[in-house]
CSV table of C-alpha atoms in Angstrom, one decimal:
chain,number,residue,atom,x,y,z
A,114,MET,CA,111.7,215.3,95.1
A,115,THR,CA,110.5,218.4,93.1
A,116,LYS,CA,106.9,219.0,93.3
A,117,ILE,CA,104.8,218.3,90.2
A,118,LYS,CA,103.9,221.6,88.4
A,119,LEU,CA,100.6,222.1,86.6
A,120,TYR,CA,100.4,225.0,84.2
A,121,ASP,CA,96.8,226.1,84.7
A,122,LEU,CA,94.6,228.7,82.9
A,123,THR,CA,93.6,231.6,85.2
A,124,ALA,CA,91.1,234.6,85.0
A,125,ALA,CA,91.9,238.2,86.1
A,126,ASN,CA,91.8,236.8,89.6
A,127,GLU,CA,94.7,234.5,89.7
A,128,GLN,CA,92.9,232.1,92.1
A,129,GLN,CA,90.1,231.6,89.6
A,130,ARG,CA,90.7,228.6,87.4
A,131,PHE,CA,88.3,227.6,84.7
A,132,SER,CA,89.9,225.4,82.0
A,133,PRO,CA,87.8,222.2,81.7
A,134,TYR,CA,91.0,220.4,80.5
A,135,CYS,CA,93.1,221.6,83.5
A,136,TRP,CA,90.3,220.7,85.9
A,137,ARG,CA,90.6,217.1,84.7
A,138,ILE,CA,94.2,217.2,85.9
A,139,HIS,CA,93.6,219.0,89.2
A,140,MET,CA,91.2,216.2,90.1
A,141,ALA,CA,93.5,213.4,88.7
A,142,LEU,CA,96.4,214.7,90.8
A,143,LYS,CA,94.2,214.7,93.9
A,144,HIS,CA,92.9,211.3,93.0
A,145,LYS,CA,96.5,210.0,92.9
A,146,ARG,CA,97.4,211.7,96.1
A,147,LEU,CA,100.3,213.5,94.4
A,148,PRO,CA,101.4,216.8,95.8
A,149,PHE,CA,101.5,219.5,93.2
A,150,GLU,CA,101.6,223.3,92.7
A,151,THR,CA,99.9,225.2,89.9
A,152,VAL,CA,101.5,227.8,87.7
A,153,PRO,CA,98.9,230.4,86.6
A,154,ILE,CA,98.8,231.1,82.9
A,155,ARG,CA,96.7,233.6,81.1
A,156,PHE,CA,95.5,233.3,77.5
A,157,THR,CA,98.2,235.7,76.2
A,158,ASP,CA,101.0,234.1,78.3
A,159,LYS,CA,101.7,231.5,75.7
A,160,GLU,CA,105.5,232.3,75.7
A,161,PHE,CA,105.6,230.7,79.2
A,162,LEU,CA,104.5,227.4,77.6
A,163,GLU,CA,107.1,227.4,74.8
A,164,PHE,CA,109.3,224.9,76.6
A,165,SER,CA,106.5,222.4,76.1
A,166,GLY,CA,106.7,222.7,72.3
A,167,GLN,CA,103.1,223.9,72.0
A,168,GLY,CA,100.8,226.6,73.3
A,169,LEU,CA,97.9,225.0,75.3
A,170,VAL,CA,97.3,224.2,78.9
A,171,PRO,CA,97.3,221.9,80.8
A,172,VAL,CA,101.1,221.3,80.8
A,173,LEU,CA,102.5,219.0,83.5
A,174,VAL,CA,106.1,219.2,84.6
A,175,ASP,CA,107.3,216.3,86.7
A,176,GLY,CA,111.0,216.5,87.3
A,177,GLU,CA,112.6,215.9,83.9
A,178,GLN,CA,109.2,215.1,82.2
A,179,THR,CA,107.1,217.7,80.4
A,180,ILE,CA,103.7,216.5,79.2
A,181,PHE,CA,100.8,218.3,77.5
A,182,ASP,CA,97.3,217.3,76.6
A,183,SER,CA,95.0,216.2,79.4
A,184,TRP,CA,94.5,212.7,78.2
A,185,ARG,CA,98.2,212.1,77.7
A,186,ILE,CA,98.9,213.6,81.2
A,187,ALA,CA,96.4,211.1,82.7
A,188,GLU,CA,98.2,208.3,80.8
A,189,TYR,CA,101.5,209.5,82.1
A,190,LEU,CA,100.3,209.7,85.7
A,191,GLU,CA,99.1,206.1,85.4
A,192,GLN,CA,102.3,204.8,84.1
A,193,ALA,CA,104.6,206.9,86.3
A,194,TYR,CA,102.7,206.2,89.6
A,195,PRO,CA,101.3,202.7,89.3
A,196,ASP,CA,101.0,202.3,93.0
A,197,ALA,CA,98.8,205.4,93.5
A,198,PRO,CA,95.0,204.9,93.1
A,199,SER,CA,94.3,204.3,89.4
A,200,LEU,CA,92.4,206.7,87.2
A,201,PHE,CA,91.3,204.0,84.8
A,202,ARG,CA,91.6,200.8,86.8
A,203,SER,CA,91.4,198.5,83.7
A,204,PRO,CA,91.6,198.6,79.9
A,205,ASP,CA,87.8,198.6,79.9
A,206,GLY,CA,87.8,201.4,82.4
A,207,LYS,CA,90.1,203.4,80.2
A,208,ARG,CA,87.8,202.7,77.2
A,209,HIS,CA,84.9,203.9,79.2
A,210,ALA,CA,86.7,207.1,80.1
A,211,ARG,CA,87.7,207.6,76.5
A,212,PHE,CA,84.1,207.4,75.3
A,213,ILE,CA,83.1,209.8,78.0
A,214,LYS,CA,85.8,212.2,76.8
A,215,HIS,CA,84.5,212.1,73.2
A,216,TRP,CA,80.9,212.5,74.5
A,217,THR,CA,81.8,215.3,76.9
A,218,GLU,CA,83.7,217.2,74.2
A,219,SER,CA,80.7,216.9,71.9
A,220,LEU,CA,78.8,218.9,74.5
A,221,HIS,CA,81.5,221.6,75.1
A,222,PRO,CA,80.3,223.8,72.2
A,223,MET,CA,76.9,224.2,74.0
A,224,VAL,CA,78.5,225.1,77.3
A,225,SER,CA,80.8,227.5,75.5
A,226,ARG,CA,77.9,229.3,74.0
A,227,MET,CA,76.1,229.6,77.3
A,228,ILE,CA,79.1,231.0,79.3
A,229,ILE,CA,81.4,232.6,76.8
A,230,ARG,CA,80.2,236.2,77.2
A,231,ASP,CA,80.7,235.8,81.0
A,232,VAL,CA,84.2,234.3,80.5
A,233,TYR,CA,85.0,237.5,78.7
A,234,ASP,CA,84.1,239.5,81.8
A,235,GLU,CA,86.3,237.4,84.1
A,236,ILE,CA,89.5,237.3,82.2
A,237,HIS,CA,92.4,239.7,82.5
A,238,GLU,CA,92.2,243.0,80.6
A,239,LYS,CA,95.3,242.0,78.5
A,240,ASP,CA,93.5,238.8,77.3
A,241,LYS,CA,90.2,240.4,76.3
A,242,SER,CA,90.9,241.5,72.7
A,243,TYR,CA,92.7,238.2,71.9
A,244,PHE,CA,89.8,236.3,73.4
A,245,ARG,CA,87.0,238.2,71.7
A,246,GLU,CA,88.7,238.0,68.3
A,247,SER,CA,89.6,234.3,68.4
A,248,ARG,CA,86.3,233.2,69.8
A,249,GLU,CA,84.1,235.3,67.5
A,250,GLN,CA,86.0,233.9,64.6
A,251,ARG,CA,85.4,230.3,65.8
A,252,LEU,CA,81.7,231.0,66.6
A,253,GLY,CA,81.0,233.0,63.5
A,254,LYS,CA,79.1,235.4,65.7
A,255,THR,CA,79.7,237.9,68.5
A,256,LEU,CA,80.1,236.7,72.1
A,257,GLU,CA,76.9,238.6,72.8
A,258,ASP,CA,74.9,236.8,70.0
A,259,ALA,CA,76.3,233.4,71.1
A,260,ALA,CA,75.0,233.9,74.7
A,261,ALA,CA,71.7,235.5,73.6
A,262,ASP,CA,69.7,232.3,73.4
A,263,ARG,CA,71.3,230.5,76.3
A,264,GLU,CA,68.0,229.5,78.0
A,265,ASP,CA,67.2,227.6,74.8
A,266,THR,CA,70.8,226.1,74.7
A,267,ARG,CA,70.3,225.0,78.3
A,268,LYS,CA,67.2,223.1,77.3
A,269,LYS,CA,69.1,221.2,74.6
A,270,PHE,CA,72.1,220.7,77.0
A,271,THR,CA,69.8,219.3,79.7
A,272,ALA,CA,68.3,216.9,77.2
A,273,ALA,CA,71.8,215.9,76.0
A,274,LEU,CA,72.9,215.1,79.5
A,275,SER,CA,70.4,212.3,79.9
A,276,PRO,CA,72.9,209.4,79.6
A,277,LEU,CA,75.0,210.9,82.5
A,278,ARG,CA,71.8,211.5,84.5
A,279,LEU,CA,70.7,207.9,84.2
A,280,ALA,CA,74.2,206.6,84.9
A,281,VAL,CA,74.8,208.5,88.1
A,282,ALA,CA,71.2,207.7,89.3
A,283,GLU,CA,72.4,204.0,89.3
A,284,GLU,CA,75.7,204.4,91.0
A,285,PRO,CA,77.3,207.4,92.9
A,286,PHE,CA,79.9,208.0,90.2
A,287,LEU,CA,80.3,207.3,86.4
A,288,CYS,CA,83.1,204.9,87.6
A,289,GLY,CA,81.0,203.2,90.2
A,290,ASP,CA,81.4,203.6,94.0
A,291,HIS,CA,84.5,205.7,93.5
A,292,PRO,CA,85.2,208.5,91.0
A,293,GLY,CA,87.7,208.0,88.2
A,294,PHE,CA,89.0,209.9,85.2
A,295,ALA,CA,85.6,209.6,83.4
A,296,ASP,CA,84.0,211.6,86.2
A,297,TYR,CA,86.8,214.2,86.2
A,298,ILE,CA,86.3,214.7,82.4
A,299,VAL,CA,82.7,215.5,82.8
A,300,PHE,CA,83.3,217.5,86.0
A,301,GLY,CA,85.9,219.6,84.2
A,302,MET,CA,83.0,220.8,82.0
A,303,PHE,CA,81.0,221.8,85.0
A,304,GLN,CA,83.9,223.5,86.7
A,305,TRP,CA,84.6,225.5,83.5
A,306,SER,CA,81.2,226.9,83.9
A,307,ARG,CA,81.1,227.3,87.7
A,308,CYS,CA,84.3,229.2,87.8
A,309,SER,CA,83.7,231.5,84.9
A,310,SER,CA,80.0,232.3,84.7
A,311,PRO,CA,77.1,233.0,87.1
A,312,PHE,CA,74.7,231.4,84.6
A,313,PRO,CA,73.6,228.0,85.8
A,314,ILE,CA,74.1,225.5,82.9
A,315,ILE,CA,71.8,223.0,84.7
A,316,LEU,CA,68.9,224.0,86.8
A,317,ALA,CA,69.1,223.6,90.6
A,318,GLU,CA,66.4,220.9,90.6
A,319,ASP,CA,68.3,218.8,88.0
A,320,THR,CA,69.2,215.5,89.7
A,321,LEU,CA,72.7,215.9,88.2
A,322,ALA,CA,73.3,218.6,90.8
A,323,VAL,CA,73.5,215.8,93.3
A,324,TRP,CA,76.4,214.2,91.4
A,325,GLN,CA,78.0,217.6,90.9
A,326,LYS,CA,77.9,218.3,94.7
A,327,ARG,CA,79.4,214.8,95.3
A,328,MET,CA,82.3,215.8,93.0
A,329,LEU,CA,82.7,219.2,94.7
A,330,ASP,CA,82.9,217.5,98.1
A,331,LEU,CA,85.8,215.1,97.1
A,332,TYR,CA,89.2,215.6,98.6
A,333,ALA,CA,88.0,217.8,101.5
A,334,GLY,CA,86.0,220.0,99.1
A,335,TYR,CA,89.0,220.8,96.9
A,336,ALA,CA,87.1,221.9,93.8
A,337,ALA,CA,84.6,223.8,95.9
A,338,SER,CA,87.3,225.9,97.5
A,339,PHE,CA,88.1,227.7,94.2
A,340,PRO,CA,86.5,231.1,93.5
A,341,THR,CA,83.4,231.0,91.3
A,342,ALA,CA,82.5,233.7,88.8
A,343,GLY,CA,82.3,237.3,89.9
A,344,GLN,CA,84.2,236.8,93.2
A,345,GLY,CA,87.4,238.1,91.6
A,346,LYS,CA,86.0,241.4,90.5
B,259,MET,CA,69.2,170.2,76.4
B,260,THR,CA,66.4,172.4,75.1
B,261,LYS,CA,67.5,175.1,72.7
B,262,ILE,CA,67.2,178.7,73.9
B,263,LYS,CA,64.2,180.5,72.5
B,264,LEU,CA,64.3,184.2,71.6
B,265,TYR,CA,60.9,185.8,71.1
B,266,ASP,CA,61.7,188.3,68.3
B,267,LEU,CA,59.7,191.0,66.6
B,268,THR,CA,58.9,190.4,62.9
B,269,ALA,CA,57.6,192.3,60.0
B,270,ALA,CA,55.0,191.0,57.4
B,271,ASN,CA,57.9,188.9,56.1
B,272,GLU,CA,58.6,186.6,59.0
B,273,GLN,CA,62.3,186.5,58.2
B,274,GLN,CA,62.5,190.3,58.6
B,275,ARG,CA,63.6,191.2,62.1
B,276,PHE,CA,63.9,194.8,63.2
B,277,SER,CA,63.6,195.3,66.9
B,278,PRO,CA,66.8,197.1,68.2
B,279,TYR,CA,66.4,195.4,71.5
B,280,CYS,CA,66.0,192.0,70.0
B,281,TRP,CA,69.1,192.5,67.8
B,282,ARG,CA,71.2,193.1,71.0
B,283,ILE,CA,70.2,189.6,72.0
B,284,HIS,CA,70.7,188.0,68.6
B,285,MET,CA,74.3,189.2,68.7
B,286,ALA,CA,74.8,188.4,72.4
B,287,LEU,CA,73.7,184.8,71.7
B,288,LYS,CA,76.1,184.5,68.8
B,289,HIS,CA,78.8,186.1,70.9
B,290,LYS,CA,78.4,183.4,73.6
B,291,ARG,CA,78.2,180.6,70.9
B,292,LEU,CA,74.9,179.5,72.3
B,293,PRO,CA,72.5,177.7,69.9
B,294,PHE,CA,69.1,179.3,69.8
B,295,GLU,CA,65.9,179.5,67.8
B,296,THR,CA,63.7,182.5,67.4
B,297,VAL,CA,60.0,182.7,67.8
B,298,PRO,CA,58.5,185.4,65.5
B,299,ILE,CA,56.1,187.8,67.2
B,300,ARG,CA,54.2,190.6,65.6
B,301,PHE,CA,53.1,193.8,67.4
B,302,THR,CA,49.6,192.5,68.0
B,303,ASP,CA,50.7,189.0,69.1
B,304,LYS,CA,51.1,190.1,72.7
B,305,GLU,CA,49.0,187.2,74.0
B,306,PHE,CA,51.9,185.0,73.1
B,307,LEU,CA,54.1,186.8,75.6
B,308,GLU,CA,51.7,186.6,78.5
B,309,PHE,CA,53.7,183.8,80.0
B,310,SER,CA,56.5,186.3,80.6
B,311,GLY,CA,54.3,188.6,82.7
B,312,GLN,CA,54.6,191.5,80.3
B,313,GLY,CA,54.1,192.4,76.7
B,314,LEU,CA,57.5,193.4,75.2
B,315,VAL,CA,60.1,191.6,73.2
B,316,PRO,CA,62.8,190.4,73.6
B,317,VAL,CA,61.8,187.5,75.8
B,318,LEU,CA,64.3,184.7,76.3
B,319,VAL,CA,63.3,181.2,77.4
B,320,ASP,CA,66.1,179.0,78.5
B,321,GLY,CA,64.8,175.7,80.0
B,322,GLU,CA,62.9,176.7,83.1
B,323,GLN,CA,64.0,180.3,82.9
B,324,THR,CA,62.0,183.1,81.3
B,325,ILE,CA,63.7,186.5,81.1
B,326,PHE,CA,62.5,189.8,79.5
B,327,ASP,CA,64.3,193.1,79.0
B,328,SER,CA,67.4,193.1,76.8
B,329,TRP,CA,69.8,194.3,79.6
B,330,ARG,CA,68.5,191.7,82.0
B,331,ILE,CA,68.8,189.0,79.4
B,332,ALA,CA,72.5,189.9,78.9
B,333,GLU,CA,73.0,189.8,82.6
B,334,TYR,CA,71.3,186.4,82.7
B,335,LEU,CA,73.5,185.0,79.9
B,336,GLU,CA,76.6,186.2,81.7
B,337,GLN,CA,75.6,184.5,84.9
B,338,ALA,CA,74.2,181.3,83.4
B,339,TYR,CA,77.1,180.8,80.9
B,340,PRO,CA,80.2,182.1,82.7
B,341,ASP,CA,82.5,179.9,80.6
B,342,ALA,CA,81.3,181.3,77.3
B,343,PRO,CA,82.9,184.5,75.9
B,344,SER,CA,81.9,187.4,78.2
B,345,LEU,CA,79.7,190.2,76.9
B,346,PHE,CA,81.0,192.7,79.5
B,347,ARG,CA,84.4,191.2,80.6
B,348,SER,CA,84.7,193.2,83.8
B,349,PRO,CA,82.7,195.5,86.0
B,350,ASP,CA,84.2,198.5,84.2
B,351,GLY,CA,83.3,196.9,80.8
B,352,LYS,CA,79.7,196.5,82.1
B,353,ARG,CA,79.7,200.2,83.2
B,354,HIS,CA,80.9,201.2,79.7
B,355,ALA,CA,78.1,199.1,78.1
B,356,ARG,CA,75.6,200.7,80.5
B,357,PHE,CA,76.6,204.2,79.5
B,358,ILE,CA,76.5,203.2,75.8
B,359,LYS,CA,73.0,201.9,76.4
B,360,HIS,CA,71.8,205.2,77.9
B,361,TRP,CA,73.6,207.1,75.1
B,362,THR,CA,72.2,204.9,72.4
B,363,GLU,CA,68.6,205.1,73.7
B,364,SER,CA,68.9,208.9,73.8
B,365,LEU,CA,69.4,208.7,70.0
B,366,HIS,CA,66.5,206.2,69.3
B,367,PRO,CA,63.9,209.0,68.9
B,368,MET,CA,65.9,210.5,66.0
B,369,VAL,CA,66.1,207.1,64.3
B,370,SER,CA,62.5,206.4,65.0
B,371,ARG,CA,61.5,209.7,63.3
B,372,MET,CA,63.6,208.9,60.2
B,373,ILE,CA,62.3,205.4,59.6
B,374,ILE,CA,58.9,205.1,61.3
B,375,ARG,CA,56.8,205.7,58.1
B,376,ASP,CA,58.8,203.0,56.4
B,377,VAL,CA,58.3,200.6,59.3
B,378,TYR,CA,54.6,201.0,58.8
B,379,ASP,CA,55.0,199.8,55.2
B,380,GLU,CA,56.9,196.7,56.3
B,381,ILE,CA,54.8,195.4,59.1
B,382,HIS,CA,51.9,193.0,58.8
B,383,GLU,CA,48.4,194.3,57.8
B,384,LYS,CA,47.0,193.2,61.1
B,385,ASP,CA,49.5,195.4,63.0
B,386,LYS,CA,49.1,198.6,61.0
B,387,SER,CA,46.3,200.3,62.8
B,388,TYR,CA,47.7,199.5,66.2
B,389,PHE,CA,51.1,200.8,65.1
B,390,ARG,CA,49.9,204.0,63.5
B,391,GLU,CA,47.7,204.8,66.4
B,392,SER,CA,50.2,204.1,69.2
B,393,ARG,CA,53.1,205.8,67.4
B,394,GLU,CA,51.2,208.9,66.4
B,395,GLN,CA,50.0,209.3,70.0
B,396,ARG,CA,53.7,209.0,71.2
B,397,LEU,CA,55.0,211.3,68.5
B,398,GLY,CA,52.2,213.9,68.7
B,399,LYS,CA,52.2,213.9,64.9
B,400,THR,CA,51.4,211.7,62.0
B,401,LEU,CA,54.0,209.1,60.8
B,402,GLU,CA,54.2,211.1,57.6
B,403,ASP,CA,54.9,214.3,59.4
B,404,ALA,CA,57.6,212.7,61.6
B,405,ALA,CA,59.4,211.4,58.5
B,406,ALA,CA,59.0,214.6,56.5
B,407,ASP,CA,62.2,216.4,57.7
B,408,ARG,CA,64.3,213.3,57.8
B,409,GLU,CA,67.2,214.7,55.9
B,410,ASP,CA,67.4,217.4,58.6
B,411,THR,CA,67.1,214.7,61.3
B,412,ARG,CA,70.0,212.8,59.7
B,413,LYS,CA,72.2,215.8,59.9
B,414,LYS,CA,71.5,216.1,63.7
B,415,PHE,CA,71.9,212.3,64.1
B,416,THR,CA,75.2,212.3,62.2
B,417,ALA,CA,76.5,215.1,64.5
B,418,ALA,CA,75.3,213.2,67.6
B,419,LEU,CA,77.2,210.1,66.5
B,420,SER,CA,80.6,211.9,66.9
B,421,PRO,CA,81.6,210.1,70.1
B,422,LEU,CA,81.1,206.7,68.5
B,423,ARG,CA,82.8,207.8,65.3
B,424,LEU,CA,85.9,208.9,67.3
B,425,ALA,CA,85.9,205.7,69.4
B,426,VAL,CA,85.8,203.3,66.5
B,427,ALA,CA,88.4,205.2,64.6
B,428,GLU,CA,90.8,204.4,67.5
B,429,GLU,CA,89.9,200.7,67.9
B,430,PRO,CA,88.0,198.3,65.7
B,431,PHE,CA,85.1,198.0,68.2
B,432,LEU,CA,83.7,200.0,71.0
B,433,CYS,CA,85.0,197.2,73.3
B,434,GLY,CA,88.4,197.2,71.7
B,435,ASP,CA,89.8,194.4,69.4
B,436,HIS,CA,86.7,192.3,70.0
B,437,PRO,CA,83.1,193.4,70.0
B,438,GLY,CA,81.1,193.3,73.2
B,439,PHE,CA,77.6,194.1,74.4
B,440,ALA,CA,78.3,197.8,74.1
B,441,ASP,CA,78.8,197.3,70.3
B,442,TYR,CA,75.7,195.1,70.1
B,443,ILE,CA,73.6,197.8,71.7
B,444,VAL,CA,74.6,200.4,69.1
B,445,PHE,CA,74.4,197.9,66.3
B,446,GLY,CA,70.9,197.1,67.3
B,447,MET,CA,70.0,200.7,66.5
B,448,PHE,CA,71.5,200.3,63.0
B,449,GLN,CA,69.8,196.9,62.4
B,450,TRP,CA,66.5,198.4,63.4
B,451,SER,CA,66.9,200.9,60.5
B,452,ARG,CA,68.6,198.5,58.0
B,453,CYS,CA,65.9,195.9,58.3
B,454,SER,CA,62.8,198.2,58.3
B,455,SER,CA,63.6,201.2,56.0
B,456,PRO,CA,65.4,201.9,52.8
B,457,PHE,CA,66.4,205.3,54.1
B,458,PRO,CA,70.1,205.4,55.0
B,459,ILE,CA,70.4,206.9,58.5
B,460,ILE,CA,74.0,207.6,57.9
B,461,LEU,CA,75.6,208.5,54.6
B,462,ALA,CA,77.6,205.9,52.7
B,463,GLU,CA,80.8,208.1,53.1
B,464,ASP,CA,80.4,208.2,56.9
B,465,THR,CA,83.4,206.5,58.4
B,466,LEU,CA,81.0,204.7,60.7
B,467,ALA,CA,79.9,202.6,57.8
B,468,VAL,CA,83.2,200.8,58.2
B,469,TRP,CA,82.3,199.8,61.8
B,470,GLN,CA,78.8,198.8,60.7
B,471,LYS,CA,80.3,196.6,58.0
B,472,ARG,CA,82.6,195.0,60.6
B,473,MET,CA,79.5,194.2,62.7
B,474,LEU,CA,77.6,192.8,59.8
B,475,ASP,CA,80.5,190.5,59.0
B,476,LEU,CA,80.7,189.0,62.5
B,477,TYR,CA,79.8,185.4,63.0
B,478,ALA,CA,79.9,184.5,59.3
B,479,GLY,CA,77.8,187.5,58.3
B,480,TYR,CA,75.0,186.6,60.6
B,481,ALA,CA,73.3,190.0,60.8
B,482,ALA,CA,73.9,190.6,57.1
B,483,SER,CA,72.0,187.4,56.2
B,484,PHE,CA,68.6,188.9,57.3
B,485,PRO,CA,66.3,190.5,54.8
B,486,THR,CA,66.5,194.3,54.6
B,487,ALA,CA,63.6,196.6,54.0
B,488,GLY,CA,61.5,196.0,51.0
B,489,GLN,CA,62.7,192.5,50.3
B,490,GLY,CA,59.6,191.0,52.0
B,491,LYS,CA,57.1,192.6,49.8
């Protein structure tokens, strides 16, 4: 059996992985106890993804199968490995995860503004001009201006996290006693920040830090074992 | 069998019902096909709720049972009427509804600011000074000031609704092909506004209006049959 391959975004330091969408799949593969290896991809390495018919990570290659888009990859893993622990558990569990996906992605722009200038510092030299140009066009401002009011953005982000904070005060994970894909979706957002920026997007005293720690500890501290921002320089 | 009684907040016009929490239970009772009657309660009628040991609607009385708090009432109905259509369907469905509850309640303050001055117009004379005083203390501003920038609040509210908009573009209801308690929770917020204020909290062209219409049509147009703002004057 050929090992599953996950094409994964990397910083200048090849061990440093920070795509929120790829992190969903790292965790999904650990959840399903599937052995895999990652293929590091930088922003300007798009030619290495051409075989997938598009240009974005994550891409998963499993034998003859090539799948892109993190949600579709999760669906593929569920269907291809029905005996492995389920990411969704039930149609309602999948619906829950789907709403969490929409909700989380509605928060991504705030996280992006807080960390984007730091991401620029972490990525490979050859990626920097592409990154600055494409992101500044999307933001309508410079990376420096986007990050300038990040303490204020953090206040808004902290308020917007209230539904998550309440949910994980009631149960250990968004999915109950055990984590599921809904947890990995939100955790991907936190790993994006943790692995690319020294700026804390939540304060240390935020009760959400308890959930984040729980996620970092999963699978023998798998996510915690990756380099955080600055270690690669 | 004694009919279930729902103690329900009312405006000056006794037919006009606008509590978002009570609307959750109206819809839950229709969902479960349980006959019920409502007991109209005004803000300053708290003495009529004393038997429940607290002062907030909804209160449900079912024979010997008295239950308050909309979430606990839903749990009670599930447990007491297991053969009636389920509000949650599964533990994951309940978890989904619970997150939707936290998310919806994080949006309530925005709706409150948009409609609160109009609510004041609709409620009974004897409630007005209590309402103005308690709400202005909570808001830290006058009702008029809270409503002054409501076009701007609507823009923020419209943006914040994006996870719901995406979810109900994929399936007819938050709970899939059939509505469930998660839908009733969000719909309660819309009924709160619809039945107490002429101000549209979403624009007519918002795709969410399609979902709202679907909810209004349920159970032979039950929710649509209640008076909207202004009709009672």
